[in-house]
CSV table of C-alpha atoms (C1' of nucleotides) in Angstrom, one decimal:
chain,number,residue,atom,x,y,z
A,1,UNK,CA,-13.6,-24.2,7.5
A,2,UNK,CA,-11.8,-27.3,6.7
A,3,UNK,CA,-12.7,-30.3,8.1
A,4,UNK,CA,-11.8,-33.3,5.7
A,5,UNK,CA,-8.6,-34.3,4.4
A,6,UNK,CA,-9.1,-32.8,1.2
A,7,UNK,CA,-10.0,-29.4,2.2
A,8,UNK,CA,-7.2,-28.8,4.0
A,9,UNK,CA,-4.7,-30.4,1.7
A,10,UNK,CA,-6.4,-27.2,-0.6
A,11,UNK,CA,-6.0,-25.1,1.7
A,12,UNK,CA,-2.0,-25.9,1.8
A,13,UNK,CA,-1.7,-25.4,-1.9
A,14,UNK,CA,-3.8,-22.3,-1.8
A,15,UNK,CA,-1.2,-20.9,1.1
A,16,UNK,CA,1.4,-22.4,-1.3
A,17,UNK,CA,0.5,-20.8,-4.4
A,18,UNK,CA,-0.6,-17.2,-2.6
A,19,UNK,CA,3.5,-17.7,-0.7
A,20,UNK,CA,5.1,-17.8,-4.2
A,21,UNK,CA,3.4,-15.7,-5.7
A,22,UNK,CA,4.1,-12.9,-3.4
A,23,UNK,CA,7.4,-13.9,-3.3
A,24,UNK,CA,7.5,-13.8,-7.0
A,25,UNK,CA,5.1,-10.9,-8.6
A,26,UNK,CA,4.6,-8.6,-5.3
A,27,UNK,CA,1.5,-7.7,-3.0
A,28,UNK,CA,0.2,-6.3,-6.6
A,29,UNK,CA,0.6,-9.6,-8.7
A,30,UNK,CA,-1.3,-11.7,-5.9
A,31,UNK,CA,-4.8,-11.5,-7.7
A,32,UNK,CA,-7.5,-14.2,-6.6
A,33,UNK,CA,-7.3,-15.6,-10.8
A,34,UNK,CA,-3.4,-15.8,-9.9
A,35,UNK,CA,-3.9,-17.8,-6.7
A,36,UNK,CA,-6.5,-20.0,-7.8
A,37,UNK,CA,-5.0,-21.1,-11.3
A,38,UNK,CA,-1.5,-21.9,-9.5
A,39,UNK,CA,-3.2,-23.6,-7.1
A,40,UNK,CA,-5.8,-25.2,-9.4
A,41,UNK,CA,-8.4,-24.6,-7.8
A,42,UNK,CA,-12.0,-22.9,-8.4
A,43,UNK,CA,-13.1,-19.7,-6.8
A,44,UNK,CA,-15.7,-21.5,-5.2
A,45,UNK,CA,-13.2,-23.7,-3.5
A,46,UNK,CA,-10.9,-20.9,-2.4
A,47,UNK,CA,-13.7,-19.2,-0.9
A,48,UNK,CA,-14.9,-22.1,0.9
A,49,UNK,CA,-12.1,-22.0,2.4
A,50,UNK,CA,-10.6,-18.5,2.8
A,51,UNK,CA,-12.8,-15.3,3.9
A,52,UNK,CA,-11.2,-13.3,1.5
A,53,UNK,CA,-8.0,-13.0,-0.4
A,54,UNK,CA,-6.6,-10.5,1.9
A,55,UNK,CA,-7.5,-13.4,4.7
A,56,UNK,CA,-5.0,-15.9,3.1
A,57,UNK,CA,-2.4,-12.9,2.6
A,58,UNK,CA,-2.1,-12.3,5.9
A,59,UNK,CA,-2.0,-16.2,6.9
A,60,UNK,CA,1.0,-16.5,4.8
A,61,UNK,CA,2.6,-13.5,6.6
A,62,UNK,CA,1.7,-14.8,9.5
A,63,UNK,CA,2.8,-18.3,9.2
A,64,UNK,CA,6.3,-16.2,8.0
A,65,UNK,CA,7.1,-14.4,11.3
A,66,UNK,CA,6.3,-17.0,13.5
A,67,UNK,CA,8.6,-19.7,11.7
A,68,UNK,CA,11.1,-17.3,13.3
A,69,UNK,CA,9.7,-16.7,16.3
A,70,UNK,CA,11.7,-17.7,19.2
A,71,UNK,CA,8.7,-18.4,21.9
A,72,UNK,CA,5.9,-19.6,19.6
A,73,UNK,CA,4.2,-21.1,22.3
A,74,UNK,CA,4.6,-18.1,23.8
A,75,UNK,CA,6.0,-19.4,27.5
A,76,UNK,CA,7.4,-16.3,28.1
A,77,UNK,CA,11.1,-17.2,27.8
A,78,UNK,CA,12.0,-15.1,25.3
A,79,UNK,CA,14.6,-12.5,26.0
A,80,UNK,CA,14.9,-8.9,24.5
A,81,UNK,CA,17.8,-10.1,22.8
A,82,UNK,CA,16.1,-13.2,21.3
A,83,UNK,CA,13.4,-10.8,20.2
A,84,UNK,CA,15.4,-8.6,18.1
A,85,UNK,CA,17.1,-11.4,16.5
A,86,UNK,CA,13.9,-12.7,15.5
A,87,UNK,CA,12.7,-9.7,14.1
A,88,UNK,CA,16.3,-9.1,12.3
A,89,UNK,CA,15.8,-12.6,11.2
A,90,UNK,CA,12.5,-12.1,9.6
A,91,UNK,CA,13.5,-9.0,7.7
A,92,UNK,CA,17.1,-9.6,6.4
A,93,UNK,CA,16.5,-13.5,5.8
A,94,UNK,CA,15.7,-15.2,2.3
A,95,UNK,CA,11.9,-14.7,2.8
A,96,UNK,CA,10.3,-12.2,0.7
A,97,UNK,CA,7.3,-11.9,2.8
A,98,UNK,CA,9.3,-8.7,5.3
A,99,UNK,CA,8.6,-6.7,2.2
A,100,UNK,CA,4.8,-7.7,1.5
A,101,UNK,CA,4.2,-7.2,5.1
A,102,UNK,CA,5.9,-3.6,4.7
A,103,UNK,CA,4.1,-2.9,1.8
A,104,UNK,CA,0.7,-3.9,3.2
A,105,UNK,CA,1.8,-1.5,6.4
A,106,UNK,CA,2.2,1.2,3.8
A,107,UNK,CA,-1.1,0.5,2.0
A,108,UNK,CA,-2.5,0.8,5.8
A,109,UNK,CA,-1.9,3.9,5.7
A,110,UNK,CA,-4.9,4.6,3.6
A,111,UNK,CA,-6.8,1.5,4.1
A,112,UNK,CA,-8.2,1.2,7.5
A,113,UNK,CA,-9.3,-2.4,7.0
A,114,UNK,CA,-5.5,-3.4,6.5
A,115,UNK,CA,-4.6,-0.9,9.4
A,116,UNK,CA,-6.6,-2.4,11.8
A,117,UNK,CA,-4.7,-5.9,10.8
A,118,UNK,CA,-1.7,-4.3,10.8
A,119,UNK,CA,-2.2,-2.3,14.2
A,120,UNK,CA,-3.2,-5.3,16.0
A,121,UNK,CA,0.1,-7.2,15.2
A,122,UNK,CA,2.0,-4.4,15.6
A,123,UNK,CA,0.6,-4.2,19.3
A,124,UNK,CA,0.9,-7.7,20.0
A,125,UNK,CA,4.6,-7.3,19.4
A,126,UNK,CA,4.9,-3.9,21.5
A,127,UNK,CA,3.4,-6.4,24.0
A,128,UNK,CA,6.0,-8.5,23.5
A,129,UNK,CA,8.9,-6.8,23.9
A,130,UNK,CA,7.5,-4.6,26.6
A,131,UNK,CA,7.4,-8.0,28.6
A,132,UNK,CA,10.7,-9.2,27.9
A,133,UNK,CA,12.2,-5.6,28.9
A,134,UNK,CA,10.3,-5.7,32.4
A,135,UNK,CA,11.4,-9.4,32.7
A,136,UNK,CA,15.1,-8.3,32.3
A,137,UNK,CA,14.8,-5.4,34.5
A,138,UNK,CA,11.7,-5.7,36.9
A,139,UNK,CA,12.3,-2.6,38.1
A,140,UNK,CA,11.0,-0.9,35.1
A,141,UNK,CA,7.2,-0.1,35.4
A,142,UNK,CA,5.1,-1.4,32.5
A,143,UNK,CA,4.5,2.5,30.9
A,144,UNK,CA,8.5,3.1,30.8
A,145,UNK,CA,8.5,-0.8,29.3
A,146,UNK,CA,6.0,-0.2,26.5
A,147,UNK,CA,7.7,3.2,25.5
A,148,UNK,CA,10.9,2.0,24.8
A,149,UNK,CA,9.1,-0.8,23.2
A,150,UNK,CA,7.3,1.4,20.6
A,151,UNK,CA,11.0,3.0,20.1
A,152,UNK,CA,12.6,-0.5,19.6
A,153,UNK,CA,9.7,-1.8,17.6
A,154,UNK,CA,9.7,1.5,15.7
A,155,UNK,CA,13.5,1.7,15.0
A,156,UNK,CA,13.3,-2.3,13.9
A,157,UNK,CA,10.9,-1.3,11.5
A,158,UNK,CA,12.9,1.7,10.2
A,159,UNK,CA,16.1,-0.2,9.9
A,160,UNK,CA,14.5,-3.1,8.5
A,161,UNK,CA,12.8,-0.8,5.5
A,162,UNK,CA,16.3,1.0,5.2
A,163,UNK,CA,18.1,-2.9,4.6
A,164,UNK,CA,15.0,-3.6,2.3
A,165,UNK,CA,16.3,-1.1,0.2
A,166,UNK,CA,19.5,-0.8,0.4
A,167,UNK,CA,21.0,-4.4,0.4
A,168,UNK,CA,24.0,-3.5,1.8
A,169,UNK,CA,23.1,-2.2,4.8
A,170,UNK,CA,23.8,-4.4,7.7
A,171,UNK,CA,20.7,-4.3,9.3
A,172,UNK,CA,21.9,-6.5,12.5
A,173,UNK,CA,24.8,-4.4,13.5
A,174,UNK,CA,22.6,-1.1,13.8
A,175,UNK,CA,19.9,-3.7,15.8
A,176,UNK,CA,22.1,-4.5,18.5
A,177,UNK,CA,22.6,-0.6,19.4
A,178,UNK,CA,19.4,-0.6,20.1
A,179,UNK,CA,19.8,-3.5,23.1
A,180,UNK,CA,20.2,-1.9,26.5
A,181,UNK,CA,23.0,-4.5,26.8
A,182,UNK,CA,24.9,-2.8,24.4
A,183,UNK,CA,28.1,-0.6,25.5
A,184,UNK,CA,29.3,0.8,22.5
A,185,UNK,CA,31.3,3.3,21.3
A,186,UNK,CA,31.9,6.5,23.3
A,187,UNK,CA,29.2,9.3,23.3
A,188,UNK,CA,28.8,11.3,26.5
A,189,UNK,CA,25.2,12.1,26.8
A,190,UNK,CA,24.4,15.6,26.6
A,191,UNK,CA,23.5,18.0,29.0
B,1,UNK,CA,-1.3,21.1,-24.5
B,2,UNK,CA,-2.7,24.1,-22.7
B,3,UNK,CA,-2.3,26.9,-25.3
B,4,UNK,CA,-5.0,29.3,-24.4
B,5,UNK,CA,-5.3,30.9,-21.0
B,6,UNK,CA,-8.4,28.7,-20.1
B,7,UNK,CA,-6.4,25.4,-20.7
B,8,UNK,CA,-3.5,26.6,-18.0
B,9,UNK,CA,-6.0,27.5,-15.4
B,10,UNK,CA,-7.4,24.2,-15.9
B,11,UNK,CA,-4.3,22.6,-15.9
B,12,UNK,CA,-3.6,24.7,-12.5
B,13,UNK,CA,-7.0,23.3,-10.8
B,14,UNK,CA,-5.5,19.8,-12.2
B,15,UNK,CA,-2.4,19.4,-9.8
B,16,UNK,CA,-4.0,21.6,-7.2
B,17,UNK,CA,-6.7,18.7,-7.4
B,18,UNK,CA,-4.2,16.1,-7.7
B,19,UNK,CA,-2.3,17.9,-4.9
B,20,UNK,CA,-5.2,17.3,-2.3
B,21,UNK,CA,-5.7,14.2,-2.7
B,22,UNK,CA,-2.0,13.0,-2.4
B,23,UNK,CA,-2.3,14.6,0.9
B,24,UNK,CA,-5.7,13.3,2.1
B,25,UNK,CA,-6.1,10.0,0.6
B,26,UNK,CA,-2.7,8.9,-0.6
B,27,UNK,CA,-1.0,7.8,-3.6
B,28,UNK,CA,-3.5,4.6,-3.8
B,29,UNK,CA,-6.4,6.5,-3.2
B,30,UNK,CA,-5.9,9.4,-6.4
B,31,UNK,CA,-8.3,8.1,-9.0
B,32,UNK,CA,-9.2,9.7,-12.2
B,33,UNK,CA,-12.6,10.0,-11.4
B,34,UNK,CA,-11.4,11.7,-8.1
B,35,UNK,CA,-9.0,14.2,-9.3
B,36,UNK,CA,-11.4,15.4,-12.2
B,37,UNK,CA,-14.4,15.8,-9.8
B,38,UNK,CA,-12.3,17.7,-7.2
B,39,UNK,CA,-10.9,20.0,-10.4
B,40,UNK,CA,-14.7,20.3,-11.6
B,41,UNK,CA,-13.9,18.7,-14.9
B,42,UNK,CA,-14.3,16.3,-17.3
B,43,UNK,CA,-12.7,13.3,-18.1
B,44,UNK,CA,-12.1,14.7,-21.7
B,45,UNK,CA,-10.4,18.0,-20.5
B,46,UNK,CA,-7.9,16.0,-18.2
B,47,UNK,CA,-6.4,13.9,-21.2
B,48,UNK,CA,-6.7,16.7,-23.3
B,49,UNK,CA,-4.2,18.9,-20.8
B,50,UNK,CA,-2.3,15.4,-19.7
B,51,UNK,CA,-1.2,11.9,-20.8
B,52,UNK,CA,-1.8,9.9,-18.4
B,53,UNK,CA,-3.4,9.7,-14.7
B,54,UNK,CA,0.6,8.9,-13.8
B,55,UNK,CA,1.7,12.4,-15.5
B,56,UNK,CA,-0.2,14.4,-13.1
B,57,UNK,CA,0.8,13.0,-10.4
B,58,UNK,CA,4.7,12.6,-11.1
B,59,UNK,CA,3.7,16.7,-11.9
B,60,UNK,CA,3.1,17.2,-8.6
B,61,UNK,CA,5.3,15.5,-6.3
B,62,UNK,CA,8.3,17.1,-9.1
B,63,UNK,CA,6.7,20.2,-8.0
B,64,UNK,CA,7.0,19.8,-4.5
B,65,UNK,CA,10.3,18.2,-4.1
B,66,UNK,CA,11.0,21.2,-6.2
B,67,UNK,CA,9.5,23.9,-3.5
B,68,UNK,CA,11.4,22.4,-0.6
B,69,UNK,CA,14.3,23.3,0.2
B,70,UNK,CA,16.7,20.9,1.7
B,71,UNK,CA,19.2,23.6,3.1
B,72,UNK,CA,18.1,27.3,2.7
B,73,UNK,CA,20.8,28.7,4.7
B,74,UNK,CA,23.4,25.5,4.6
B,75,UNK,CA,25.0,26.9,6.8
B,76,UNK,CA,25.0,23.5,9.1
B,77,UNK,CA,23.6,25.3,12.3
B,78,UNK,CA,21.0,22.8,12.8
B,79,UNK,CA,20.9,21.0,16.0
B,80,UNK,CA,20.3,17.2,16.1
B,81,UNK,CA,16.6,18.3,18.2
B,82,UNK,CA,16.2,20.4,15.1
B,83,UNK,CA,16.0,17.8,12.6
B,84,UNK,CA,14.1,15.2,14.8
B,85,UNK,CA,11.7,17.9,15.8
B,86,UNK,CA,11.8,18.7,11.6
B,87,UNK,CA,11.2,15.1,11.2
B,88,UNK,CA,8.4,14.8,13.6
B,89,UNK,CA,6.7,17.7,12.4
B,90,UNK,CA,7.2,16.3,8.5
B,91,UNK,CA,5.8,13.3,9.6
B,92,UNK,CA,2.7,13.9,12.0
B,93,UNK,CA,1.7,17.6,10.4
B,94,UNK,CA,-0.3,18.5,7.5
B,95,UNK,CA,2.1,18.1,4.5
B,96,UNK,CA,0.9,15.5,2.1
B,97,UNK,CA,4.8,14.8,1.5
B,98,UNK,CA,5.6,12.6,4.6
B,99,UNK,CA,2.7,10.2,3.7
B,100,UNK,CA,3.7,10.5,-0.3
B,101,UNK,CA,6.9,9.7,1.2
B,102,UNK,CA,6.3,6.6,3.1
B,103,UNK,CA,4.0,4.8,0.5
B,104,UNK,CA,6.5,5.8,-2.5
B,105,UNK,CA,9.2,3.9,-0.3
B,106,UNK,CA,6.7,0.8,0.4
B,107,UNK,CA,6.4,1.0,-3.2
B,108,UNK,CA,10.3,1.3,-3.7
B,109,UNK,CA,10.4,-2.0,-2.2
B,110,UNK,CA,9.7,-3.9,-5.4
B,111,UNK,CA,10.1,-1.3,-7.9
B,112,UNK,CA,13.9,-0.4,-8.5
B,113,UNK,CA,13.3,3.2,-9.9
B,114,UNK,CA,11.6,4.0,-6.6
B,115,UNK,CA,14.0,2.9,-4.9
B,116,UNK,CA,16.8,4.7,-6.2
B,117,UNK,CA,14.7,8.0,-5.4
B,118,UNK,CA,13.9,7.0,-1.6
B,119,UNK,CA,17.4,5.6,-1.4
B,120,UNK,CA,19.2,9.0,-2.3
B,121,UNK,CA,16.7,11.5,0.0
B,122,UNK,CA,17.6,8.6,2.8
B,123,UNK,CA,21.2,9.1,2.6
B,124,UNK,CA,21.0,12.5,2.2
B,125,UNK,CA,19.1,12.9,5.6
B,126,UNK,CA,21.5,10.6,7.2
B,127,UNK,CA,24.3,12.9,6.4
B,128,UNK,CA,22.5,15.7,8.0
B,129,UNK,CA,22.2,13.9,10.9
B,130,UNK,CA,25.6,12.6,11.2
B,131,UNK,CA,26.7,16.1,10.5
B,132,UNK,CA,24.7,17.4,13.6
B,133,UNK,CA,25.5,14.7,15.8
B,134,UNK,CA,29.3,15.5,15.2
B,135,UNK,CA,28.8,19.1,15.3
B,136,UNK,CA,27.3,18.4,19.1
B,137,UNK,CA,30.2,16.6,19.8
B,138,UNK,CA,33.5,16.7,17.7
B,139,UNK,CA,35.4,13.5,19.1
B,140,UNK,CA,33.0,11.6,17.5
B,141,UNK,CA,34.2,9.7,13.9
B,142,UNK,CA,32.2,10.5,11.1
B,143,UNK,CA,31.8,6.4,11.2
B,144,UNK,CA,30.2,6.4,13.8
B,145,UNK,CA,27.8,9.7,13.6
B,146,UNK,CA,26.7,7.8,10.2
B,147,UNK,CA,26.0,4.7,12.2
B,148,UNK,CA,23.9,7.0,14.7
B,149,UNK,CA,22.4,8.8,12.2
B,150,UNK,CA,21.0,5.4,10.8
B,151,UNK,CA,19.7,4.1,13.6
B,152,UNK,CA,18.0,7.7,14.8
B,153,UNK,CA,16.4,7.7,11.8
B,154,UNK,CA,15.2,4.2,11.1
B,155,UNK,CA,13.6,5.0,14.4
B,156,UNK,CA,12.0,7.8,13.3
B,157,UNK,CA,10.6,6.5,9.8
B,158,UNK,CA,9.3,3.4,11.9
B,159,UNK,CA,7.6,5.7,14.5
B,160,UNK,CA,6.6,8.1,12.2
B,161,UNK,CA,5.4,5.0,10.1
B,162,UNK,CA,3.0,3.9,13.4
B,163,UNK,CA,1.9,7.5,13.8
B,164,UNK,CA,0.3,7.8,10.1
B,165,UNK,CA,-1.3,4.7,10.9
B,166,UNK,CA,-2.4,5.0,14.4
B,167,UNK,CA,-3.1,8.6,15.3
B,168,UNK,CA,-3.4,8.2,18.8
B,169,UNK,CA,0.2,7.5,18.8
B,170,UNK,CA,2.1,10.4,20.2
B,171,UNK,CA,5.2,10.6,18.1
B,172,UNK,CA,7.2,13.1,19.7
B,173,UNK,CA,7.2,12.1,23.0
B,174,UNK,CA,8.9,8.8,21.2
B,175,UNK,CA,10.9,10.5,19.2
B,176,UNK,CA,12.4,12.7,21.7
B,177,UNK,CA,13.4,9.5,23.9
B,178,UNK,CA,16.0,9.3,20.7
B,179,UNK,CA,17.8,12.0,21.7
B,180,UNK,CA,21.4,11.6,23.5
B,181,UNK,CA,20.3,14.3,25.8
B,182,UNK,CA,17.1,11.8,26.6
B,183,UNK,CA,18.5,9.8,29.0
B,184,UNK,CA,16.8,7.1,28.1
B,185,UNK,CA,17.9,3.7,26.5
B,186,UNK,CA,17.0,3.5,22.9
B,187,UNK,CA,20.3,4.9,22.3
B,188,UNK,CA,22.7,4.0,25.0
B,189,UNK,CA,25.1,6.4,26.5
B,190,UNK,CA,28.2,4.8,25.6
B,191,UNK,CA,31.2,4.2,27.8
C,1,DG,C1',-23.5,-48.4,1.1
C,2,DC,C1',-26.1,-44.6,2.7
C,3,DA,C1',-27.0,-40.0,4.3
C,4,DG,C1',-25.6,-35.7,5.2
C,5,DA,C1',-22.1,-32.5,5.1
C,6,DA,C1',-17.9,-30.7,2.8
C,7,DA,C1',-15.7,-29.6,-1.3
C,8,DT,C1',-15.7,-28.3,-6.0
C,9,DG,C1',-15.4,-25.5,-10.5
C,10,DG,C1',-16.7,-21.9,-13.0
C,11,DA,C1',-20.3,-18.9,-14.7
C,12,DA,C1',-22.1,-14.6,-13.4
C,13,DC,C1',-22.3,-10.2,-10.9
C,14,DG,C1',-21.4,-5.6,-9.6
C,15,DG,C1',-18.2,-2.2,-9.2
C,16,DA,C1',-13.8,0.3,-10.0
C,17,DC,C1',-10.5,1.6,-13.0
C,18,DA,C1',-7.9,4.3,-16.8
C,19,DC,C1',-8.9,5.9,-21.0
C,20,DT,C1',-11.6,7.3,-25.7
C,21,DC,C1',-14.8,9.6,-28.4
C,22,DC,C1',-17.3,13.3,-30.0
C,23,DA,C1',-20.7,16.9,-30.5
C,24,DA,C1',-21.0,21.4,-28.5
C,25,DT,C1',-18.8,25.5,-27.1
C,26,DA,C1',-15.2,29.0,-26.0
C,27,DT,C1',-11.1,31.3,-27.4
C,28,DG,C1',-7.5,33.8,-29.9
C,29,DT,C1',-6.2,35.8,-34.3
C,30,DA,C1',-6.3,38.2,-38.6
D,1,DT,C1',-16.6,39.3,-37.9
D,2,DA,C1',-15.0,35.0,-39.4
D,3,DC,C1',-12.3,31.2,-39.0
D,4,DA,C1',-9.3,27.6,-37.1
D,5,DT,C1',-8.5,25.3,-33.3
D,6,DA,C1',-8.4,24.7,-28.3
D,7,DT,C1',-11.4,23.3,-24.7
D,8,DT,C1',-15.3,21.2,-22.7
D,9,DG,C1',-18.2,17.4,-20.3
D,10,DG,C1',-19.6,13.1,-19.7
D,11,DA,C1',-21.5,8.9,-21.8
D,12,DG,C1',-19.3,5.0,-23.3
D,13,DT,C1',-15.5,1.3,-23.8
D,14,DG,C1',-12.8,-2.5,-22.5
D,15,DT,C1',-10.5,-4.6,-18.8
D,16,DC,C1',-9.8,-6.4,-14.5
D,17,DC,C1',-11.0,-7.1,-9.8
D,18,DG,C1',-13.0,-9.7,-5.6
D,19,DT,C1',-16.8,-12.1,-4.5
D,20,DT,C1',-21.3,-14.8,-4.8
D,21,DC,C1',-24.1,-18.5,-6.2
D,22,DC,C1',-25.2,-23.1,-7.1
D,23,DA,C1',-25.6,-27.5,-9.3
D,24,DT,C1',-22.6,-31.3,-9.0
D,25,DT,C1',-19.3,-34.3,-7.0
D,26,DT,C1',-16.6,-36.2,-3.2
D,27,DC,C1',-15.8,-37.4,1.3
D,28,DT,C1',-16.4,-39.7,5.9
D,29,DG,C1',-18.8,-41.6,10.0
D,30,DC,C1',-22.0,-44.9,10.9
DNA sequence: GCAGAAATGGAACGGACACTCCAATATGTA
DNA sequence: TACATATTGGAGTGTCCGTTCCATTTCTGC
């Protein structure tokens, strides 16, 4: 734990180092030698300060998706709308971190440390949405909400991999379908 | 190179080896040491039969791309509850290929040649999709099946995606909410 | 300016990894 | 059978990894 000035100004260049270098050698490039020499800093420092490497990972993806998080405070304002936008945000903007956090989602599926990470935010968020559904629609009961908030979550995080890949593919368009504000093009359910 | 019949059969125990653990432990998981104790053999035979760690593997995921095949019939009577039911039962059953799959397109993320791969077998499938979905119902454009087609299946790669890591999660009860004859709201009825 | 706690660097550790080496043995051929 | 060579296991190599340990230095409240 930090508690002088100059632990925590390390701990900001360790964040900063471990954020570029994801950005600029991948999830595999981010070894602890990597972080500490851009951050000159010993190991002994870092770990003062950090649990593990994987513990300043995930701070750095953390700190990502809530810079675009449109409640941070979490007042419960945010609409479903303002949600997907956010998410849409965090995958298709400038920051490389939507792809570490994929690829650590994809490493969870062996690694049941980083699943456990993983499925906790990934709740959270259900959580999230699932609120701002029953808010637009009170109506709703909170089951139906957090169904069709493991389908929105679920096709977010589909499209988002798909416009990872593929950068042409315009990720926000295909988003808004999935808003139950959205009256599209003509499809007559099926019978 | 296997010349004599006791170097194929070990060669055979190799990728069945290599096979196995694909499917049980994932791409990150298939270690040398693993593969030749599963095989019951030594370090010394492996190299002898194969290059590298890498060229076993690549073996065996050419070899089961290879045994699947993406259209027996072709003859385009597959329903769209066909291929989500296909793609539910890809992702949540037995076959080591959905989970190969998934972590060879976290992979593709940062690695271009990857990408390519997962980018092709994605557009493929979204064609079968968009084929079904206009087969269902004709007045649709191909535009916008395509556009469906992306959005079902992002869905279903981010639900199947939540399933492999949490396996509580009941995939096809989400993935049927996809559905147009669902009337539910992932995928609006449109007017 | 002193004491106690925080912060520091880097050597050292233990383990995992892909891969090599080689003496012993098994195999196919003539 | 006799020979060349394919095959074998597994100890050993070099490398890299995250993490621990600890003597030393720096910081801050009093």
């Amino acid at each position: 734990m930090a508690r002088y000035r100059v632990g925590l100004e390390t701990r900001e260049r360790i964040l900063s180092a471990t954020r570029r270098l994801l950005a600029e050698v991948g999830i595999e490039g981010v070894t602890l030698k990597a972080i500490t020499a851009h951050a000159r800093v010993g190991a002994g420092s870092f770990y003062n300060l950090f649990a593990s490497k994987d513990d300043a990972v995930f701070e750095v993806i953390r700190e990502a998706i809530e810079s675009v998080d449109p409640d941070p405070a979490g007042a419960g304002t945010d609409t479903l709308d303002d949600l997907v936008d956010a998410f849409v945000a965090f995958m298709t903007g400038s920051s490389p971190i939507a792809r570490i956090y994929l690829q650590l989602a994809g490493r969870g599926l062996t690694d049941p440390a980083i699943a456990s990470r993983v499925l906790r935010s990934h709740r959270r968020r259900v959580e999230r949405f699932a609120d701002a559904w029953q808010r637009e629609d009170p109506s709703m009961s909170e089951a139906e909400a957090i169904a069709r908030a493991e389908v929105m979550l679920g096709a977010l995080t589909g499209l988002g991999m798909t416009a990872l890949i593929d950068p042409s593919f315009d990720m926000r368009a295909h988003a808004n379908e999935l808003l139950p504000s959205h009256q599209g093009v003509a499809v007559p359910p099926l019978s």
